[in-house]
């Protein structure tokens, strides 16, 4: 079950070089259009050469990054943070030359932080946010006048500038936090789903072993048949009562035994009533709890419902692994006993897995089943990232089950299937 704790490397979460360069080219194009519109169309007085020089500097930095990294690479986190810091400084200088916080484009200072909030770690995001805050504070106190009509000057009171500074800080705090939280939750969900897919693929591969065994039996049938024919011929020609005759008889009998074993292997999975294909609820639960019988916890299985109507399920890796993960979690947290109850009627099959441990903490009960939600005590057996229950819930819900969690003198998990859904499940193809 520890496969659920697979970690995915952080570089897989970073932005591609091509994407970052495209965003920076678009930003530079926007700066260039704004500068030319203000200076040429509106004919406002402004330090045109310095502003165009800053645009050119950023353009050359893009060329450098294009040469330094391949388009399809992911930008290392340290480089991405450095590029974002450069963009903040460049934009702050542009604003300092064109009115500071009185410039309508001052809000763009938070754009690099929003980009970084979806790709970088929290520490680097806070660093970039601090750089924006420092830049905004300096721009509130020191900047050239806003480009305006010749002979006139746009000079709002400091209270207005302070309001712009405050709105910038509030926007930065809210938008960056929101972007980071949404991106982080999406990353966690994607990683957890990848882990679930890996686990399910492994279980399906294990389930396909019977098909591989049947194929191997088919291939071995011909050479064993040849060996048997030759052994029989040699047995007939050997002198009666000689040691060689006894050895040949033993060789023939063992070859026939091998052929009988191969005949059984060839039929694996063909009989739909075989436990390799379908199994009763009691058998399923015994298979699920078998690996945990030696964990030092008493595991009790209770069945309730008409004996003749006991549900028979198609062997399904998702059900087996999902229930196994829930049982393992119960065993890890139980003090002495884990109780597994199965109730059924014509409409539903209900399973309840309960332990006598401390139960689910109240503060995370509503989030049980989400990825990376875990609270283990220091002495707990095992450990993990909180993916186990998420994977179990995801796999079981794919089979049509409803999974609910409760705390009643311990942790309680209810798993319920409509009987119609169980009947519609066909055996897994080999």
Short mmCIF file of C-alpha atoms in Angstrom, two decimals:
data_model
loop_
_atom_site.label_atom_id
_atom_site.label_comp_id
_atom_site.label_asym_id
_atom_site.label_seq_id
_atom_site.Cartn_x
_atom_site.Cartn_y
_atom_site.Cartn_z
CA UNK A 1 0.00 0.00 0.00
CA UNK A 2 2.97 2.31 0.33
CA UNK A 3 2.91 2.96 -3.41
CA UNK A 4 0.32 5.57 -2.56
CA UNK A 5 3.04 7.76 -1.19
CA UNK A 6 4.81 8.22 -4.52
CA UNK A 7 6.29 11.70 -4.77
CA UNK A 8 6.40 13.57 -8.03
CA UNK A 9 9.47 15.74 -8.57
CA UNK A 10 9.02 19.49 -8.24
CA UNK A 11 10.49 20.31 -11.71
CA UNK A 12 7.41 18.69 -13.28
CA UNK A 13 5.38 21.55 -11.79
CA UNK A 14 7.45 24.39 -13.26
CA UNK A 15 6.61 26.53 -16.26
CA UNK A 16 8.02 25.69 -19.68
CA UNK A 17 10.60 28.04 -21.15
CA UNK A 18 8.44 28.56 -24.23
CA UNK A 19 5.47 29.65 -22.12
CA UNK A 20 7.51 32.03 -19.99
CA UNK A 21 9.16 33.64 -23.01
CA UNK A 22 5.81 34.04 -24.77
CA UNK A 23 4.35 35.83 -21.73
CA UNK A 24 7.37 38.14 -21.52
CA UNK A 25 7.23 38.98 -25.24
CA UNK A 26 3.55 39.85 -24.88
CA UNK A 27 4.34 42.06 -21.87
CA UNK A 28 7.12 43.82 -23.80
CA UNK A 29 4.85 44.35 -26.79
CA UNK A 30 2.27 45.91 -24.48
CA UNK A 31 4.92 48.23 -22.98
CA UNK A 32 6.16 49.25 -26.43
CA UNK A 33 2.65 50.02 -27.70
CA UNK A 34 1.83 52.05 -24.58
CA UNK A 35 5.09 54.06 -24.82
CA UNK A 36 4.65 54.83 -28.52
CA UNK A 37 0.97 55.70 -28.11
CA UNK A 38 1.66 58.14 -25.26
CA UNK A 39 4.70 59.75 -26.92
CA UNK A 40 3.60 59.81 -30.57
CA UNK A 41 -0.20 59.80 -30.63
CA UNK A 42 -0.93 61.79 -27.46
CA UNK A 43 2.32 63.76 -27.85
CA UNK A 44 2.96 63.77 -24.09
CA UNK A 45 6.43 64.71 -22.86
CA UNK A 46 8.27 61.68 -21.42
CA UNK A 47 11.82 60.22 -21.22
CA UNK A 48 11.30 58.22 -24.42
CA UNK A 49 14.88 57.00 -24.84
CA UNK A 50 15.13 55.65 -21.28
CA UNK A 51 11.78 53.87 -21.56
CA UNK A 52 12.69 52.29 -24.90
CA UNK A 53 16.06 51.31 -23.44
CA UNK A 54 14.35 49.36 -20.66
CA UNK A 55 12.18 47.58 -23.24
CA UNK A 56 15.28 46.72 -25.24
CA UNK A 57 17.03 45.40 -22.11
CA UNK A 58 14.15 43.04 -21.40
CA UNK A 59 14.09 41.95 -25.05
CA UNK A 60 17.80 41.07 -24.87
CA UNK A 61 17.16 39.11 -21.67
CA UNK A 62 14.54 37.09 -23.56
CA UNK A 63 17.06 36.39 -26.32
CA UNK A 64 19.56 35.25 -23.70
CA UNK A 65 17.03 32.90 -22.12
CA UNK A 66 16.13 31.50 -25.54
CA UNK A 67 19.78 30.70 -26.19
CA UNK A 68 20.39 29.41 -22.65
CA UNK A 69 17.40 27.03 -22.49
CA UNK A 70 15.62 24.84 -25.04
CA UNK A 71 12.00 25.73 -25.77
CA UNK A 72 10.63 22.43 -24.49
CA UNK A 73 12.54 22.54 -21.19
CA UNK A 74 11.02 23.54 -17.90
CA UNK A 75 12.65 26.58 -16.37
CA UNK A 76 14.44 25.74 -13.10
CA UNK A 77 12.75 27.33 -10.09
CA UNK A 78 15.74 29.53 -9.23
CA UNK A 79 15.89 30.88 -12.78
CA UNK A 80 12.15 31.52 -12.89
CA UNK A 81 12.34 33.46 -9.63
CA UNK A 82 15.29 35.50 -10.96
CA UNK A 83 13.43 36.30 -14.21
CA UNK A 84 10.32 37.36 -12.27
CA UNK A 85 12.46 39.59 -10.01
CA UNK A 86 14.07 41.15 -13.10
CA UNK A 87 10.64 41.85 -14.60
CA UNK A 88 9.45 43.50 -11.37
CA UNK A 89 12.55 45.72 -11.28
CA UNK A 90 12.22 46.61 -14.98
CA UNK A 91 8.54 47.52 -14.63
CA UNK A 92 9.24 49.50 -11.45
CA UNK A 93 11.84 51.55 -13.34
CA UNK A 94 9.40 52.11 -16.21
CA UNK A 95 6.79 53.34 -13.73
CA UNK A 96 9.38 55.50 -11.97
CA UNK A 97 10.05 57.27 -15.28
CA UNK A 98 6.35 57.71 -16.05
CA UNK A 99 4.55 58.88 -12.92
CA UNK A 100 5.06 56.11 -10.36
CA UNK A 101 1.83 54.99 -8.70
CA UNK A 102 -0.15 57.68 -10.54
CA UNK A 103 0.46 55.69 -13.72
CA UNK A 104 -2.66 53.63 -14.57
CA UNK A 105 -0.41 50.67 -15.39
CA UNK A 106 0.98 50.45 -11.84
CA UNK A 107 -1.34 47.51 -11.16
CA UNK A 108 0.82 45.42 -13.53
CA UNK A 109 3.44 45.22 -10.79
CA UNK A 110 1.58 42.27 -9.33
CA UNK A 111 1.56 40.33 -12.65
CA UNK A 112 4.98 38.62 -12.13
CA UNK A 113 3.91 37.53 -8.64
CA UNK A 114 0.68 36.02 -10.02
CA UNK A 115 2.69 34.08 -12.62
CA UNK A 116 5.11 32.85 -9.97
CA UNK A 117 2.25 31.91 -7.60
CA UNK A 118 1.23 29.13 -9.99
CA UNK A 119 4.73 27.71 -10.43
CA UNK A 120 7.09 28.55 -7.55
CA UNK A 121 7.38 27.56 -3.90
CA UNK A 122 5.84 29.70 -1.18
CA UNK A 123 9.21 31.05 -0.01
CA UNK A 124 10.12 32.47 -3.39
CA UNK A 125 6.61 33.86 -3.86
CA UNK A 126 6.93 35.73 -0.56
CA UNK A 127 10.32 37.08 -1.67
CA UNK A 128 8.88 38.38 -4.94
CA UNK A 129 5.89 39.81 -3.08
CA UNK A 130 8.28 41.66 -0.77
CA UNK A 131 10.11 43.04 -3.81
CA UNK A 132 6.82 44.34 -5.23
CA UNK A 133 5.93 45.91 -1.89
CA UNK A 134 9.34 47.61 -1.71
CA UNK A 135 9.02 48.85 -5.30
CA UNK A 136 5.52 50.21 -4.69
CA UNK A 137 6.67 52.00 -1.54
CA UNK A 138 9.60 53.63 -3.34
CA UNK A 139 7.38 54.61 -6.28
CA UNK A 140 4.94 56.25 -3.88
CA UNK A 141 7.73 58.54 -2.68
CA UNK A 142 10.07 58.93 -5.67
CA UNK A 143 9.13 59.14 -9.35
CA UNK A 144 9.10 61.48 -12.31
CA UNK A 145 5.80 63.24 -13.09
CA UNK A 146 3.16 61.40 -15.09
CA UNK A 147 3.48 62.27 -18.83
CA UNK A 148 0.89 64.97 -19.50
CA UNK A 149 -0.01 67.81 -21.84
CA UNK A 150 2.74 70.34 -22.47
CA UNK A 151 2.67 73.15 -19.92
CA UNK A 152 0.46 71.17 -17.53
CA UNK A 153 1.28 68.78 -14.73
CA UNK A 154 -0.86 65.98 -13.28
CA UNK A 155 -0.11 66.03 -9.53
CA UNK A 156 -2.73 64.24 -7.39
CA UNK A 157 -2.50 64.67 -3.60
CA UNK A 158 -0.42 62.23 -1.58
CA UNK A 159 -3.61 60.78 -0.08
CA UNK A 160 -4.57 59.57 -3.57
CA UNK A 161 -1.14 58.02 -4.08
CA UNK A 162 -1.39 56.35 -0.68
CA UNK A 163 -4.76 54.90 -1.65
CA UNK A 164 -3.24 53.48 -4.84
CA UNK A 165 -0.41 51.97 -2.77
CA UNK A 166 -2.91 50.41 -0.36
CA UNK A 167 -5.05 48.99 -3.18
CA UNK A 168 -1.92 47.56 -4.80
CA UNK A 169 -0.88 45.85 -1.56
CA UNK A 170 -4.39 44.45 -0.98
CA UNK A 171 -4.65 43.21 -4.57
CA UNK A 172 -1.21 41.61 -4.33
CA UNK A 173 -2.06 39.83 -1.07
CA UNK A 174 -5.45 38.52 -2.16
CA UNK A 175 -4.72 37.60 -5.79
CA UNK A 176 -1.35 35.99 -5.11
CA UNK A 177 -2.73 33.94 -2.21
CA UNK A 178 -5.74 32.86 -4.26
CA UNK A 179 -3.62 31.89 -7.28
CA UNK A 180 -1.16 29.98 -5.11
CA UNK A 181 -3.86 28.04 -3.25
CA UNK A 182 -5.76 27.10 -6.41
CA UNK A 183 -2.57 26.06 -8.21
CA UNK A 184 -1.34 24.08 -5.19
CA UNK A 185 -4.63 22.21 -4.84
CA UNK A 186 -4.61 21.40 -8.55
CA UNK A 187 -1.03 20.15 -8.30
CA UNK A 188 -1.87 17.97 -5.32
CA UNK A 189 -4.95 16.58 -7.03
CA UNK A 190 -3.02 15.84 -10.24
CA UNK A 191 -0.24 14.09 -8.29
CA UNK A 192 -2.72 12.07 -6.29
CA UNK A 193 -4.65 11.01 -9.40
CA UNK A 194 -1.37 9.99 -11.04
CA UNK A 195 -0.55 7.90 -8.00
CA UNK A 196 -4.00 6.29 -8.18
CA UNK A 197 -3.51 5.47 -11.86
CA UNK A 198 -0.11 3.91 -11.13
CA UNK A 199 -1.58 1.76 -8.36
CA UNK A 200 -4.53 0.65 -10.50
CA UNK A 201 -2.24 -0.21 -13.42
CA UNK A 202 -0.08 -2.35 -11.13
CA UNK A 203 -3.11 -4.21 -9.81
CA UNK A 204 -4.41 -4.80 -13.34
CA UNK A 205 -1.04 -6.16 -14.40
CA UNK A 206 -1.08 -8.58 -11.45
CA UNK A 207 -4.60 -9.61 -12.36
CA UNK A 208 -3.46 -10.40 -15.92
CA UNK A 209 -0.92 -12.99 -14.71
CA UNK A 210 -3.46 -15.78 -15.10
CA UNK A 211 -3.73 -14.94 -18.80
CA UNK A 212 0.04 -14.99 -19.13
CA UNK A 213 0.14 -18.35 -17.37
CA UNK A 214 -2.41 -19.74 -19.83
CA UNK A 215 -0.33 -18.47 -22.76
CA UNK A 216 2.81 -20.05 -21.32
CA UNK A 217 0.94 -23.33 -20.83
CA UNK A 218 -0.10 -23.29 -24.46
CA UNK A 219 3.48 -22.75 -25.63
CA UNK A 220 4.89 -25.49 -23.37
CA UNK A 221 2.28 -28.04 -24.43
CA UNK A 222 4.02 -29.01 -27.68
CA UNK A 223 7.53 -29.73 -26.32
CA UNK A 224 6.06 -31.66 -23.37
CA UNK A 225 4.00 -33.74 -25.79
CA UNK A 226 7.13 -34.58 -27.75
CA UNK A 227 8.98 -35.54 -24.55
CA UNK A 228 6.08 -37.82 -23.56
CA UNK A 229 6.04 -39.61 -26.95
CA UNK A 230 9.80 -40.20 -26.84
CA UNK A 231 9.62 -41.43 -23.22
CA UNK A 232 6.90 -43.94 -24.11
CA UNK A 233 8.91 -45.27 -27.10
CA UNK A 234 12.05 -45.66 -24.98
CA UNK A 235 10.01 -47.37 -22.22
CA UNK A 236 8.69 -49.97 -24.67
CA UNK A 237 12.19 -50.71 -25.99
CA UNK A 238 13.89 -50.92 -22.59
CA UNK A 239 14.45 -54.47 -21.15
CA UNK A 240 11.79 -55.42 -18.60
CA UNK A 241 12.95 -55.10 -15.01
CA UNK A 242 16.03 -52.98 -15.82
CA UNK A 243 16.80 -49.80 -13.81
CA UNK A 244 16.45 -47.86 -17.06
CA UNK A 245 12.85 -49.00 -17.44
CA UNK A 246 12.00 -47.72 -13.97
CA UNK A 247 13.58 -44.34 -14.73
CA UNK A 248 11.70 -44.09 -18.02
CA UNK A 249 8.40 -44.94 -16.29
CA UNK A 250 9.06 -42.21 -13.75
CA UNK A 251 9.92 -39.74 -16.55
CA UNK A 252 6.68 -40.62 -18.39
CA UNK A 253 4.51 -40.23 -15.27
CA UNK A 254 6.04 -36.87 -14.36
CA UNK A 255 5.64 -35.64 -17.93
CA UNK A 256 1.95 -36.60 -17.86
CA UNK A 257 1.63 -34.75 -14.55
CA UNK A 258 3.16 -31.63 -16.12
CA UNK A 259 0.72 -31.84 -19.01
CA UNK A 260 -2.19 -32.08 -16.56
CA UNK A 261 -0.96 -28.99 -14.72
CA UNK A 262 -0.67 -27.13 -18.03
CA UNK A 263 -4.22 -28.15 -18.96
CA UNK A 264 -5.43 -26.47 -15.76
CA UNK A 265 -3.38 -23.35 -16.48
CA UNK A 266 -4.90 -23.07 -19.94
CA UNK A 267 -8.38 -22.74 -18.47
CA UNK A 268 -7.53 -19.97 -15.99
CA UNK A 269 -10.19 -17.26 -16.17
CA UNK A 270 -12.40 -19.19 -18.62
CA UNK A 271 -14.79 -20.46 -15.94
CA UNK A 272 -16.84 -17.46 -14.80
CA UNK A 273 -17.62 -19.19 -11.51
CA UNK A 274 -13.93 -19.68 -10.75
CA UNK A 275 -12.56 -17.68 -7.79
CA UNK A 276 -10.08 -16.27 -10.28
CA UNK A 277 -12.99 -14.48 -11.97
CA UNK A 278 -15.84 -14.10 -9.47
CA UNK A 279 -15.92 -14.38 -5.70
CA UNK A 280 -18.43 -14.07 -2.89
CA UNK A 281 -18.34 -11.20 -0.42
CA UNK A 282 -16.94 -13.41 2.36
CA UNK A 283 -14.10 -14.58 0.11
CA UNK A 284 -13.36 -11.02 -0.99
CA UNK A 285 -13.14 -9.77 2.58
CA UNK A 286 -10.92 -12.69 3.64
CA UNK A 287 -8.53 -11.91 0.79
CA UNK A 288 -8.48 -8.22 1.70
CA UNK A 289 -7.70 -8.76 5.40
CA UNK A 290 -5.28 -11.68 4.96
CA UNK A 291 -2.12 -9.49 4.67
CA UNK A 292 -3.01 -7.76 7.97
CA UNK A 293 -3.77 -10.79 10.16
CA UNK A 294 -0.30 -10.66 11.71
CA UNK A 295 -0.38 -6.92 12.50
CA UNK A 296 -1.26 -7.47 16.15
CA UNK A 297 -4.88 -6.31 15.74
CA UNK A 298 -7.93 -8.56 15.93
CA UNK A 299 -9.87 -8.36 12.64
CA UNK A 300 -13.48 -9.54 12.83
CA UNK A 301 -15.65 -10.14 9.75
CA UNK A 302 -19.44 -10.12 10.23
CA UNK A 303 -21.96 -11.02 7.53
CA UNK A 304 -25.64 -10.11 7.54
CA UNK A 305 -28.26 -10.86 4.95
CA UNK A 306 -29.89 -13.84 3.24
CA UNK A 307 -27.33 -16.66 2.97
CA UNK A 308 -28.63 -17.79 -0.40
CA UNK A 309 -28.49 -14.25 -1.74
CA UNK A 310 -24.90 -13.43 -0.82
CA UNK A 311 -23.54 -11.06 -3.49
CA UNK A 312 -20.99 -12.44 -5.91
CA UNK A 313 -18.65 -9.83 -7.38
CA UNK A 314 -16.45 -9.88 -10.43
CA UNK A 315 -12.81 -9.83 -9.34
CA UNK A 316 -11.88 -6.18 -9.74
CA UNK A 317 -8.46 -4.68 -8.87
CA UNK A 318 -10.05 -1.34 -7.98
CA UNK A 319 -12.36 -2.94 -5.38
CA UNK A 320 -9.63 -5.17 -3.96
CA UNK A 321 -7.07 -2.39 -3.65
CA UNK A 322 -9.56 0.23 -2.44
CA UNK A 323 -10.91 -1.97 0.37
CA UNK A 324 -7.36 -3.08 1.19
CA UNK A 325 -6.25 0.52 1.68
CA UNK A 326 -9.20 1.24 4.00
CA UNK A 327 -8.51 -1.90 6.04
CA UNK A 328 -4.82 -1.04 6.27
CA UNK A 329 -5.67 2.44 7.53
CA UNK A 330 -8.02 0.96 10.14
CA UNK A 331 -5.36 -1.52 11.29
CA UNK A 332 -2.78 1.28 11.57
CA UNK A 333 -4.99 3.32 13.91
CA UNK A 334 -6.85 0.59 15.82
CA UNK A 335 -6.02 -0.11 19.44
CA UNK A 336 -7.13 -3.76 19.53
CA UNK A 337 -9.92 -4.50 17.05
CA UNK A 338 -11.03 -3.81 13.48
CA UNK A 339 -14.60 -4.85 12.68
CA UNK A 340 -15.74 -5.35 9.07
CA UNK A 341 -19.49 -5.77 8.56
CA UNK A 342 -21.25 -6.71 5.32
CA UNK A 343 -25.01 -6.25 4.95
CA UNK A 344 -27.00 -6.82 1.81
CA UNK A 345 -30.49 -7.08 0.40
CA UNK A 346 -31.92 -7.13 -3.09
CA UNK A 347 -31.09 -3.47 -3.64
CA UNK A 348 -27.69 -2.77 -2.03
CA UNK A 349 -24.48 -4.17 -0.61
CA UNK A 350 -23.16 -2.19 2.37
CA UNK A 351 -19.72 -2.65 3.91
CA UNK A 352 -18.64 -0.98 7.15
CA UNK A 353 -15.02 -0.86 8.32
CA UNK A 354 -14.69 0.34 11.91
CA UNK A 355 -11.77 0.44 14.34
CA UNK A 356 -11.55 1.19 18.06
CA UNK A 357 -8.84 3.81 17.67
CA UNK A 358 -9.08 7.57 18.27
CA UNK A 359 -11.26 8.15 15.20
CA UNK A 360 -11.02 10.88 12.61
CA UNK A 361 -10.14 14.31 14.09
CA UNK A 362 -13.11 16.67 13.97
CA UNK A 363 -11.14 19.39 12.18
CA UNK A 364 -10.39 17.17 9.17
CA UNK A 365 -13.45 14.90 9.15
CA UNK A 366 -15.12 16.97 6.45
CA UNK A 367 -12.01 16.75 4.26
CA UNK A 368 -11.34 13.02 4.60
CA UNK A 369 -10.94 11.63 1.09
CA UNK A 370 -9.17 14.71 -0.27
CA UNK A 371 -5.53 14.24 -1.31
CA UNK A 372 -2.77 14.95 1.22
CA UNK A 373 -5.10 15.03 4.23
CA UNK A 374 -3.37 13.03 6.96
CA UNK A 375 -2.81 13.24 10.70
CA UNK A 376 -0.81 10.35 12.11
CA UNK A 377 0.34 10.01 15.68
CA UNK A 378 4.08 9.59 16.32
CA UNK A 379 3.72 5.90 17.30
CA UNK A 380 1.45 4.95 14.40
CA UNK A 381 2.48 2.00 12.28
CA UNK A 382 3.36 3.09 8.77
CA UNK A 383 3.13 6.59 7.48
CA UNK A 384 2.34 8.50 4.35
CA UNK A 385 1.21 11.66 2.67
CA UNK A 386 -2.54 11.21 3.09
CA UNK A 387 -2.95 9.65 -0.36
CA UNK A 388 -4.07 6.21 0.82
CA UNK A 389 -7.69 7.07 1.62
CA UNK A 390 -7.91 9.37 -1.40
CA UNK A 391 -6.79 6.55 -3.72
CA UNK A 392 -9.16 4.08 -2.04
CA UNK A 393 -12.10 6.47 -2.34
CA UNK A 394 -11.30 7.30 -5.97
CA UNK A 395 -10.96 3.65 -7.03
CA UNK A 396 -14.11 2.52 -5.20
CA UNK A 397 -16.20 5.37 -6.59
CA UNK A 398 -15.11 4.36 -10.09
CA UNK A 399 -16.84 1.02 -9.47
CA UNK A 400 -20.09 2.79 -8.54
CA UNK A 401 -19.62 2.77 -4.77
CA UNK A 402 -20.56 5.54 -2.36
CA UNK A 403 -17.91 6.12 0.34
CA UNK A 404 -18.68 8.00 3.57
CA UNK A 405 -16.60 8.63 6.68
CA UNK A 406 -17.75 9.06 10.27
CA UNK A 407 -16.40 9.07 13.83
CA UNK A 408 -18.29 6.96 16.35
CA UNK A 409 -16.03 5.60 19.08
CA UNK A 410 -13.37 5.23 16.42
CA UNK A 411 -13.01 5.71 12.68
CA UNK A 412 -15.89 4.35 10.61
CA UNK A 413 -15.99 4.00 6.82
CA UNK A 414 -19.19 3.08 4.97
CA UNK A 415 -18.92 1.68 1.42
CA UNK A 416 -22.15 0.97 -0.45
CA UNK A 417 -22.91 -0.39 -3.94
CA UNK A 418 -26.23 -0.78 -5.76
CA UNK A 419 -26.68 -4.50 -6.49
CA UNK A 420 -27.53 -3.69 -10.10
CA UNK A 421 -24.11 -2.11 -10.52
CA UNK A 422 -22.39 -5.18 -9.08
CA UNK A 423 -24.33 -7.48 -11.40
CA UNK A 424 -23.35 -5.39 -14.42
CA UNK A 425 -19.63 -5.74 -13.68
CA UNK A 426 -18.16 -8.24 -16.09
CA UNK A 427 -14.95 -10.15 -15.41
CA UNK A 428 -11.79 -8.25 -16.23
CA UNK A 429 -10.44 -9.08 -19.70
CA UNK A 430 -7.15 -10.91 -19.90
#
